[in-house]
CSV table of C-alpha atoms in Angstrom, one decimal:
chain,number,residue,atom,x,y,z
A,10,ASN,CA,-141.2,2.8,26.5
A,11,ALA,CA,-141.9,-0.7,24.8
A,12,GLY,CA,-142.2,-2.6,28.2
A,13,VAL,CA,-142.5,-6.4,27.5
A,14,THR,CA,-142.8,-7.3,23.6
A,15,GLN,CA,-143.7,-11.0,22.6
A,16,THR,CA,-143.7,-12.4,19.1
A,17,PRO,CA,-145.6,-13.8,17.4
A,18,LYS,CA,-149.1,-12.7,18.5
A,19,PHE,CA,-150.8,-15.7,16.8
A,20,GLN,CA,-149.3,-18.9,15.6
A,21,VAL,CA,-150.6,-22.4,14.1
A,22,LEU,CA,-148.5,-25.4,14.4
A,23,LYS,CA,-148.7,-28.9,13.1
A,24,THR,CA,-148.3,-31.6,15.8
A,25,GLY,CA,-144.5,-32.5,15.9
A,26,GLN,CA,-143.2,-29.1,14.8
A,27,SER,CA,-140.8,-26.9,16.9
A,28,MET,CA,-141.1,-23.3,17.3
A,29,THR,CA,-139.6,-20.4,19.6
A,30,LEU,CA,-141.7,-17.8,21.1
A,31,GLN,CA,-139.8,-14.4,21.6
A,32,CYS,CA,-140.0,-12.4,24.5
A,33,ALA,CA,-138.0,-9.2,25.1
A,34,GLN,CA,-138.1,-6.4,27.6
A,35,ASP,CA,-136.5,-3.0,28.0
A,36,MET,CA,-136.9,-2.3,31.5
A,37,ASN,CA,-133.7,-3.9,32.9
A,38,HIS,CA,-135.8,-6.4,35.0
A,39,GLU,CA,-134.0,-9.4,36.5
A,40,TYR,CA,-137.0,-11.5,36.9
A,41,MET,CA,-138.8,-13.0,33.7
A,42,SER,CA,-141.5,-15.7,33.7
A,43,TRP,CA,-143.3,-17.7,31.0
A,44,TYR,CA,-147.1,-18.6,31.7
A,45,ARG,CA,-149.7,-20.5,29.9
A,46,GLN,CA,-153.4,-19.4,30.2
A,47,ASP,CA,-156.0,-21.8,29.5
A,48,PRO,CA,-159.7,-21.6,30.1
A,49,GLY,CA,-160.8,-22.3,33.7
A,50,MET,CA,-157.3,-22.9,34.8
A,51,GLY,CA,-155.9,-19.4,35.5
A,52,LEU,CA,-152.1,-18.8,34.9
A,53,ARG,CA,-149.8,-21.7,35.1
A,54,LEU,CA,-146.0,-21.1,35.6
A,55,ILE,CA,-143.7,-22.9,32.7
A,56,HIS,CA,-140.4,-21.5,33.4
A,57,TYR,CA,-138.7,-18.5,35.1
A,58,SER,CA,-135.5,-16.7,35.4
A,59,VAL,CA,-133.9,-14.7,38.1
A,60,GLY,CA,-131.1,-13.2,35.7
A,61,ALA,CA,-129.0,-13.9,32.8
A,62,GLY,CA,-127.7,-17.3,32.7
A,63,ILE,CA,-130.2,-18.6,35.4
A,64,THR,CA,-133.3,-20.7,34.9
A,65,ASP,CA,-135.6,-22.8,36.7
A,66,GLN,CA,-138.7,-24.9,36.2
A,67,GLY,CA,-142.3,-23.8,37.1
A,68,GLU,CA,-145.4,-26.1,37.6
A,69,VAL,CA,-145.8,-27.1,33.9
A,70,PRO,CA,-142.2,-27.4,32.4
A,71,ASN,CA,-142.5,-30.6,30.1
A,72,GLY,CA,-142.3,-30.0,26.7
A,73,TYR,CA,-140.8,-26.4,26.8
A,74,ASN,CA,-137.1,-25.1,27.2
A,75,VAL,CA,-135.8,-21.6,28.0
A,76,SER,CA,-132.5,-20.1,28.0
A,77,ARG,CA,-131.4,-16.4,29.2
A,78,SER,CA,-128.3,-15.3,27.7
A,79,THR,CA,-128.8,-11.7,28.1
A,80,THR,CA,-131.1,-9.5,30.7
A,81,GLU,CA,-133.5,-8.4,28.0
A,82,ASP,CA,-134.6,-11.8,26.3
A,83,PHE,CA,-136.2,-14.7,27.4
A,84,PRO,CA,-137.1,-17.2,24.6
A,85,LEU,CA,-139.7,-20.0,25.2
A,86,ARG,CA,-139.1,-23.1,22.7
A,87,LEU,CA,-141.5,-25.8,22.1
A,88,LEU,CA,-139.5,-28.7,21.2
A,89,SER,CA,-142.1,-31.0,19.5
A,90,ALA,CA,-145.5,-29.4,19.7
A,91,ALA,CA,-148.7,-31.4,20.7
A,92,PRO,CA,-152.2,-30.4,20.8
A,93,SER,CA,-152.2,-30.1,24.4
A,94,GLN,CA,-149.9,-27.2,24.2
A,95,THR,CA,-152.7,-25.1,22.5
A,96,SER,CA,-153.0,-22.1,24.7
A,97,VAL,CA,-152.2,-18.5,25.3
A,98,TYR,CA,-148.7,-17.8,26.4
A,99,PHE,CA,-147.6,-14.8,28.4
A,100,CYS,CA,-144.3,-13.5,29.1
A,101,ALA,CA,-143.8,-11.5,32.3
A,102,SER,CA,-141.0,-9.4,33.7
A,103,ARG,CA,-140.2,-7.6,37.1
A,104,GLY,CA,-137.5,-5.7,38.8
A,105,GLN,CA,-135.8,-7.1,42.0
A,106,GLY,CA,-135.9,-4.1,44.4
A,107,ALA,CA,-138.2,-3.9,47.3
A,108,GLY,CA,-140.5,-1.4,45.8
A,109,ASP,CA,-140.5,-3.0,42.4
A,110,THR,CA,-142.5,-6.2,42.8
A,111,GLU,CA,-144.9,-5.7,40.2
A,112,ALA,CA,-145.0,-7.7,37.0
A,113,PHE,CA,-145.3,-6.4,33.6
A,114,PHE,CA,-146.9,-8.7,31.0
A,115,GLY,CA,-146.7,-9.0,27.2
A,116,GLN,CA,-149.6,-9.1,25.0
A,117,GLY,CA,-149.5,-12.8,24.7
A,118,THR,CA,-149.1,-15.3,21.9
A,119,ARG,CA,-152.1,-17.4,20.9
A,120,LEU,CA,-150.8,-20.8,19.9
A,121,THR,CA,-152.9,-23.4,18.2
A,122,VAL,CA,-151.4,-26.9,17.6
A,123,VAL,CA,-153.2,-29.1,14.8
B,304,GLY,CA,-145.4,-23.4,48.7
B,305,ASP,CA,-147.0,-20.2,48.3
B,306,SER,CA,-150.6,-20.2,47.1
B,307,VAL,CA,-153.6,-17.8,46.3
B,308,THR,CA,-157.3,-18.6,46.5
B,309,GLN,CA,-159.7,-16.6,44.8
B,310,MET,CA,-163.6,-16.3,44.8
B,311,GLU,CA,-164.7,-18.4,42.1
B,312,GLY,CA,-166.6,-17.0,39.3
B,313,PRO,CA,-168.1,-15.9,37.2
B,314,VAL,CA,-169.4,-13.0,38.9
B,315,THR,CA,-172.4,-10.9,37.2
B,316,LEU,CA,-173.5,-7.5,38.4
B,317,SER,CA,-175.7,-4.8,37.3
B,318,GLU,CA,-174.2,-1.1,36.8
B,319,GLU,CA,-173.7,0.8,40.1
B,320,ALA,CA,-173.6,-2.6,42.0
B,321,PHE,CA,-171.1,-3.0,44.8
B,322,LEU,CA,-168.4,-5.5,43.9
B,323,THR,CA,-166.3,-7.7,46.3
B,324,ILE,CA,-164.0,-10.5,45.0
B,325,ASN,CA,-162.4,-12.5,47.8
B,326,CYS,CA,-158.7,-13.5,47.9
B,327,THR,CA,-156.9,-15.1,50.6
B,328,TYR,CA,-153.0,-16.2,50.6
B,329,THR,CA,-150.6,-18.6,51.8
B,330,ALA,CA,-147.1,-17.6,51.9
B,331,THR,CA,-143.8,-17.6,54.1
B,332,GLY,CA,-142.6,-14.2,55.1
B,333,TYR,CA,-144.1,-10.9,54.0
B,334,PRO,CA,-145.0,-10.9,50.2
B,335,SER,CA,-146.2,-8.1,48.2
B,336,LEU,CA,-149.7,-8.5,47.1
B,337,PHE,CA,-151.5,-7.5,43.7
B,338,TRP,CA,-154.7,-7.3,41.9
B,339,TYR,CA,-154.2,-7.6,38.1
B,340,VAL,CA,-156.9,-7.1,35.2
B,341,GLN,CA,-157.2,-8.5,31.9
B,342,TYR,CA,-159.4,-7.2,29.3
B,343,PRO,CA,-160.5,-9.3,26.4
B,344,GLY,CA,-157.5,-10.2,24.0
B,345,GLU,CA,-154.9,-8.5,26.2
B,346,GLY,CA,-152.3,-9.4,28.7
B,347,LEU,CA,-152.5,-8.8,32.5
B,348,GLN,CA,-151.9,-5.1,34.0
B,349,LEU,CA,-151.5,-4.2,37.4
B,350,LEU,CA,-154.6,-2.9,38.9
B,351,LEU,CA,-153.3,-2.2,42.6
B,352,LYS,CA,-150.9,-3.3,45.0
B,353,ALA,CA,-149.9,-3.3,48.8
B,354,THR,CA,-146.5,-4.0,49.8
B,355,LYS,CA,-146.9,-4.3,53.6
B,356,ALA,CA,-149.7,-5.1,56.2
B,357,ASP,CA,-152.5,-2.7,56.6
B,358,ASP,CA,-151.4,-1.0,53.4
B,359,LYS,CA,-154.4,-0.1,51.3
B,360,GLY,CA,-154.0,-0.3,47.5
B,361,SER,CA,-156.3,1.9,45.3
B,362,ASN,CA,-157.0,2.7,41.7
B,363,LYS,CA,-159.9,3.6,39.5
B,364,GLY,CA,-162.3,3.3,42.3
B,365,PHE,CA,-161.0,-0.2,43.2
B,366,GLU,CA,-159.4,-0.8,46.6
B,367,ALA,CA,-157.8,-3.7,48.5
B,368,THR,CA,-156.4,-3.9,52.1
B,369,TYR,CA,-153.4,-6.2,53.0
B,370,ARG,CA,-154.9,-7.9,56.1
B,371,LYS,CA,-151.9,-10.2,57.7
B,372,GLU,CA,-154.2,-11.5,60.5
B,373,THR,CA,-156.5,-13.0,58.1
B,374,THR,CA,-154.2,-13.6,55.1
B,375,SER,CA,-156.6,-11.6,52.8
B,376,PHE,CA,-156.6,-9.1,50.2
B,377,HIS,CA,-160.3,-8.8,49.1
B,378,LEU,CA,-160.9,-6.3,46.0
B,379,GLU,CA,-163.8,-3.9,46.4
B,380,LYS,CA,-165.4,-1.1,44.2
B,381,GLY,CA,-168.4,0.7,45.4
B,382,SER,CA,-170.3,1.3,42.1
B,383,VAL,CA,-169.1,-0.9,39.0
B,384,GLN,CA,-169.5,0.2,35.6
B,385,VAL,CA,-169.8,-1.6,32.2
B,386,SER,CA,-166.2,-0.9,31.3
B,387,ASP,CA,-165.1,-3.0,34.4
B,388,SER,CA,-166.0,-6.2,32.9
B,389,ALA,CA,-162.7,-8.1,32.7
B,390,VAL,CA,-160.9,-11.0,34.2
B,391,TYR,CA,-159.3,-10.0,37.8
B,392,PHE,CA,-156.4,-11.9,39.2
B,393,CYS,CA,-155.0,-11.8,42.9
B,394,ALA,CA,-151.2,-12.5,42.9
B,395,LEU,CA,-148.4,-12.3,45.6
B,396,SER,CA,-144.7,-11.8,44.8
B,397,PRO,CA,-142.1,-12.7,47.9
B,398,PHE,CA,-139.5,-10.2,48.2
B,399,ASN,CA,-136.3,-11.1,46.2
B,400,ALA,CA,-138.0,-14.2,44.7
B,401,GLY,CA,-138.3,-14.8,41.0
B,402,LYS,CA,-141.7,-16.7,41.2
B,403,SER,CA,-145.0,-14.8,41.5
B,404,THR,CA,-147.9,-16.7,42.5
B,405,PHE,CA,-151.5,-16.1,40.8
B,406,GLY,CA,-155.0,-17.1,41.7
B,407,ASP,CA,-157.3,-18.6,39.1
B,408,GLY,CA,-159.0,-15.5,38.2
B,409,THR,CA,-162.3,-14.0,38.4
B,410,THR,CA,-164.5,-13.1,35.5
B,411,LEU,CA,-166.6,-10.1,36.1
B,412,THR,CA,-169.4,-9.1,33.8
B,413,VAL,CA,-171.3,-5.8,34.5
B,414,LYS,CA,-174.5,-5.5,32.7
B,415,PRO,CA,-176.1,-2.0,31.9
């Protein structure tokens, strides 16, 4: 059981470049989220989705786009990378049932923007 | 909105010491509460959870009790080991809501 798979694990971008961070889950979870983790700032929610075709903004959405065309996939797009987007990005998913509320995380993508 | 406040770190303990990491929350309704652990270079993984008031979650010697009256979910372990060194996150998830809310994390270092 693969769980949540993120690719790539590491990425270096130049300022102004665009890229897509991939996230896929095989647990048929309705809820998926993207977080960024910066030193001393915990996890900050970028965007989240409650099902295919439905997305919403978190607390730090600027500079990022998402879409959810399938239950399994939730890619995060950086439109024009900036040094302030240097961070570790985590994708998470969880189910919708009453006893199914724990989140499963990917291994993270470490992004450096130079 | 929902929020989680964790004891600030970092926390440094000697092996076999007692651990407490405080966590309090603000939420509407009756969320589920969680502790996640993050080892260096890895993603977060569930340590324990509690889904209703007075439930006690436990795993690997760690425990936390869902206290609705004090809106708290403090993490405890009676005797820590070097291998417990990690970052610990308290979190809540409302029932049938897409967003989970995390605390800022507490870094624990256990010295031999």
